[in-house]
Amino acid sequence: MELPQDSESRSLDKVIVRLPDGMRDRLKSEADRNKRSMNAEIVARLETSFDLPGVPGKLDTLGEITRSRTSDLYRFLSESIERSHADLQAQLDEIRRLLARKYDPTLDEVQDVADKVRQMAGEIGTSPAKRPTKVPTK
């Protein structure tokens, strides 16, 4: 449809825009879906973009929150790892103490040590298939 020479649209600013491949088709589909011309679709989308002046500030705030939460999470994980390491070290020290006795341990005592080692292995994520089930006897 050709517009008459004295049409209002003749007095409006005109801009030539180069669109990336496929964008024209996307705009056309969205314009059809929204029941408006391609021009009206483009103008509506541009108008919407001007209504978002606070977004950069909001993104900065979101970034600060993310950094803060990440820092909190890092601190929590570090402290948890340190506690787990200290608990594991205490258990290893107990096993060393039991093994350092001057007398020959009984089979029950050896089995107790083996049970503690299996328990520690389970706490640090060793697969049950890799854990020994019995302590070999002489």
CSV table of C-alpha atoms in Angstrom, one decimal:
chain,number,residue,atom,x,y,z
A,1,MET,CA,0.0,0.0,0.0
A,2,GLU,CA,1.5,3.3,-1.0
A,3,LEU,CA,1.0,6.3,1.2
A,4,PRO,CA,-0.3,9.6,-0.2
A,5,GLN,CA,2.3,12.4,-0.5
A,6,ASP,CA,0.7,14.5,2.3
A,7,SER,CA,0.6,11.6,4.8
A,8,GLU,CA,1.8,12.2,8.4
A,9,SER,CA,4.4,9.5,8.0
A,10,ARG,CA,6.1,11.5,5.4
A,11,SER,CA,7.0,14.1,8.1
A,12,LEU,CA,8.4,11.6,10.6
A,13,ASP,CA,12.1,10.9,10.9
A,14,LYS,CA,13.3,7.9,8.9
A,15,VAL,CA,16.3,5.7,9.7
A,16,ILE,CA,17.8,3.0,7.6
A,17,VAL,CA,19.0,0.1,9.7
A,18,ARG,CA,21.0,-2.9,8.6
A,19,LEU,CA,19.7,-6.0,10.4
A,20,PRO,CA,21.7,-9.2,11.0
A,21,ASP,CA,20.6,-12.3,9.0
A,22,GLY,CA,17.3,-13.7,10.3
A,23,MET,CA,16.3,-10.7,12.4
A,24,ARG,CA,13.9,-9.3,9.8
A,25,ASP,CA,12.0,-12.6,9.8
A,26,ARG,CA,11.9,-12.7,13.6
A,27,LEU,CA,10.6,-9.1,13.7
A,28,LYS,CA,8.0,-10.0,11.1
A,29,SER,CA,6.8,-13.0,13.1
A,30,GLU,CA,6.6,-11.0,16.3
A,31,ALA,CA,4.8,-8.1,14.6
A,32,ASP,CA,2.3,-10.6,13.2
A,33,ARG,CA,1.9,-12.2,16.6
A,34,ASN,CA,1.3,-8.8,18.2
A,35,LYS,CA,-1.0,-7.7,15.4
A,36,ARG,CA,1.1,-4.7,14.4
A,37,SER,CA,3.3,-3.6,11.5
A,38,MET,CA,7.0,-4.2,11.5
A,39,ASN,CA,7.6,-0.5,12.0
A,40,ALA,CA,5.2,-0.5,15.0
A,41,GLU,CA,7.0,-3.6,16.4
A,42,ILE,CA,10.4,-2.0,16.1
A,43,VAL,CA,9.2,1.3,17.7
A,44,ALA,CA,7.5,-0.6,20.6
A,45,ARG,CA,10.7,-2.5,21.2
A,46,LEU,CA,12.8,0.7,21.2
A,47,GLU,CA,10.3,2.4,23.6
A,48,THR,CA,10.5,-0.5,26.0
A,49,SER,CA,14.3,-0.3,26.0
A,50,PHE,CA,14.1,3.4,27.1
A,51,ASP,CA,11.9,2.4,30.0
A,52,LEU,CA,14.8,0.4,31.6
A,53,PRO,CA,17.1,3.2,32.9
A,54,GLY,CA,17.6,1.6,36.3
A,55,VAL,CA,18.8,-1.7,34.9
A,56,PRO,CA,22.6,-0.9,35.0
A,57,GLY,CA,22.2,0.2,38.7
A,58,LYS,CA,20.2,-2.9,39.5
A,59,LEU,CA,22.8,-5.1,37.8
A,60,ASP,CA,25.5,-3.5,39.9
A,61,THR,CA,23.5,-4.2,43.0
A,62,LEU,CA,23.0,-7.8,41.8
A,63,GLY,CA,26.7,-8.1,41.3
A,64,GLU,CA,27.5,-6.9,44.8
A,65,ILE,CA,25.0,-9.4,46.2
A,66,THR,CA,26.5,-12.2,44.2
A,67,ARG,CA,30.0,-11.3,45.3
A,68,SER,CA,28.9,-11.2,48.9
A,69,ARG,CA,27.1,-14.5,48.7
A,70,THR,CA,30.0,-16.1,47.0
A,71,SER,CA,32.3,-14.8,49.7
A,72,ASP,CA,30.0,-16.2,52.4
A,73,LEU,CA,29.9,-19.5,50.6
A,74,TYR,CA,33.6,-19.7,50.2
A,75,ARG,CA,34.1,-18.9,53.9
A,76,PHE,CA,31.6,-21.5,55.0
A,77,LEU,CA,33.2,-24.2,52.8
A,78,SER,CA,36.7,-23.3,54.0
A,79,GLU,CA,35.6,-23.6,57.6
A,80,SER,CA,33.9,-26.9,57.0
A,81,ILE,CA,36.9,-28.3,55.2
A,82,GLU,CA,39.1,-27.2,58.1
A,83,ARG,CA,36.8,-28.8,60.7
A,84,SER,CA,36.7,-32.0,58.7
A,85,HIS,CA,40.5,-32.0,58.4
A,86,ALA,CA,40.9,-31.5,62.1
A,87,ASP,CA,38.4,-34.3,62.9
A,88,LEU,CA,40.3,-36.6,60.4
A,89,GLN,CA,43.6,-35.7,61.9
A,90,ALA,CA,42.3,-36.5,65.4
A,91,GLN,CA,41.1,-39.9,64.2
A,92,LEU,CA,44.4,-40.6,62.6
A,93,ASP,CA,46.3,-39.7,65.8
A,94,GLU,CA,44.1,-42.1,67.7
A,95,ILE,CA,44.9,-44.9,65.2
A,96,ARG,CA,48.6,-44.1,65.5
A,97,ARG,CA,48.4,-44.2,69.3
A,98,LEU,CA,46.7,-47.6,69.1
A,99,LEU,CA,49.3,-48.9,66.7
A,100,ALA,CA,52.2,-47.6,68.7
A,101,ARG,CA,51.4,-49.8,71.8
A,102,LYS,CA,54.3,-52.0,72.9
A,103,TYR,CA,52.3,-55.2,73.1
A,104,ASP,CA,50.8,-57.3,70.3
A,105,PRO,CA,47.3,-56.2,69.8
A,106,THR,CA,44.5,-58.8,69.9
A,107,LEU,CA,42.6,-59.6,66.7
A,108,ASP,CA,39.6,-57.6,68.2
A,109,GLU,CA,41.8,-54.5,68.6
A,110,VAL,CA,43.1,-54.8,65.1
A,111,GLN,CA,39.6,-55.2,63.9
A,112,ASP,CA,38.6,-52.1,65.8
A,113,VAL,CA,41.4,-50.1,64.1
A,114,ALA,CA,40.3,-51.5,60.7
A,115,ASP,CA,36.7,-50.4,61.5
A,116,LYS,CA,37.9,-46.9,62.3
A,117,VAL,CA,39.9,-46.7,59.0
A,118,ARG,CA,36.8,-47.9,57.1
A,119,GLN,CA,34.7,-45.3,58.9
A,120,MET,CA,37.2,-42.5,58.0
A,121,ALA,CA,37.3,-43.7,54.4
A,122,GLY,CA,33.5,-43.5,54.2
A,123,GLU,CA,33.5,-40.0,55.7
A,124,ILE,CA,35.9,-38.7,53.0
A,125,GLY,CA,33.9,-40.4,50.2
A,126,THR,CA,35.8,-43.6,49.4
A,127,SER,CA,33.7,-46.0,47.5
A,128,PRO,CA,32.4,-48.9,49.6
A,129,ALA,CA,33.7,-51.3,46.9
A,130,LYS,CA,37.2,-50.2,47.6
A,131,ARG,CA,37.0,-50.6,51.4
A,132,PRO,CA,38.4,-53.8,52.9
A,133,THR,CA,35.9,-56.0,54.6
A,134,LYS,CA,38.2,-58.0,56.8
A,135,VAL,CA,41.6,-57.6,58.2
A,136,PRO,CA,43.9,-60.5,57.1
A,137,THR,CA,45.1,-62.7,59.9
A,138,LYS,CA,48.5,-64.3,60.2
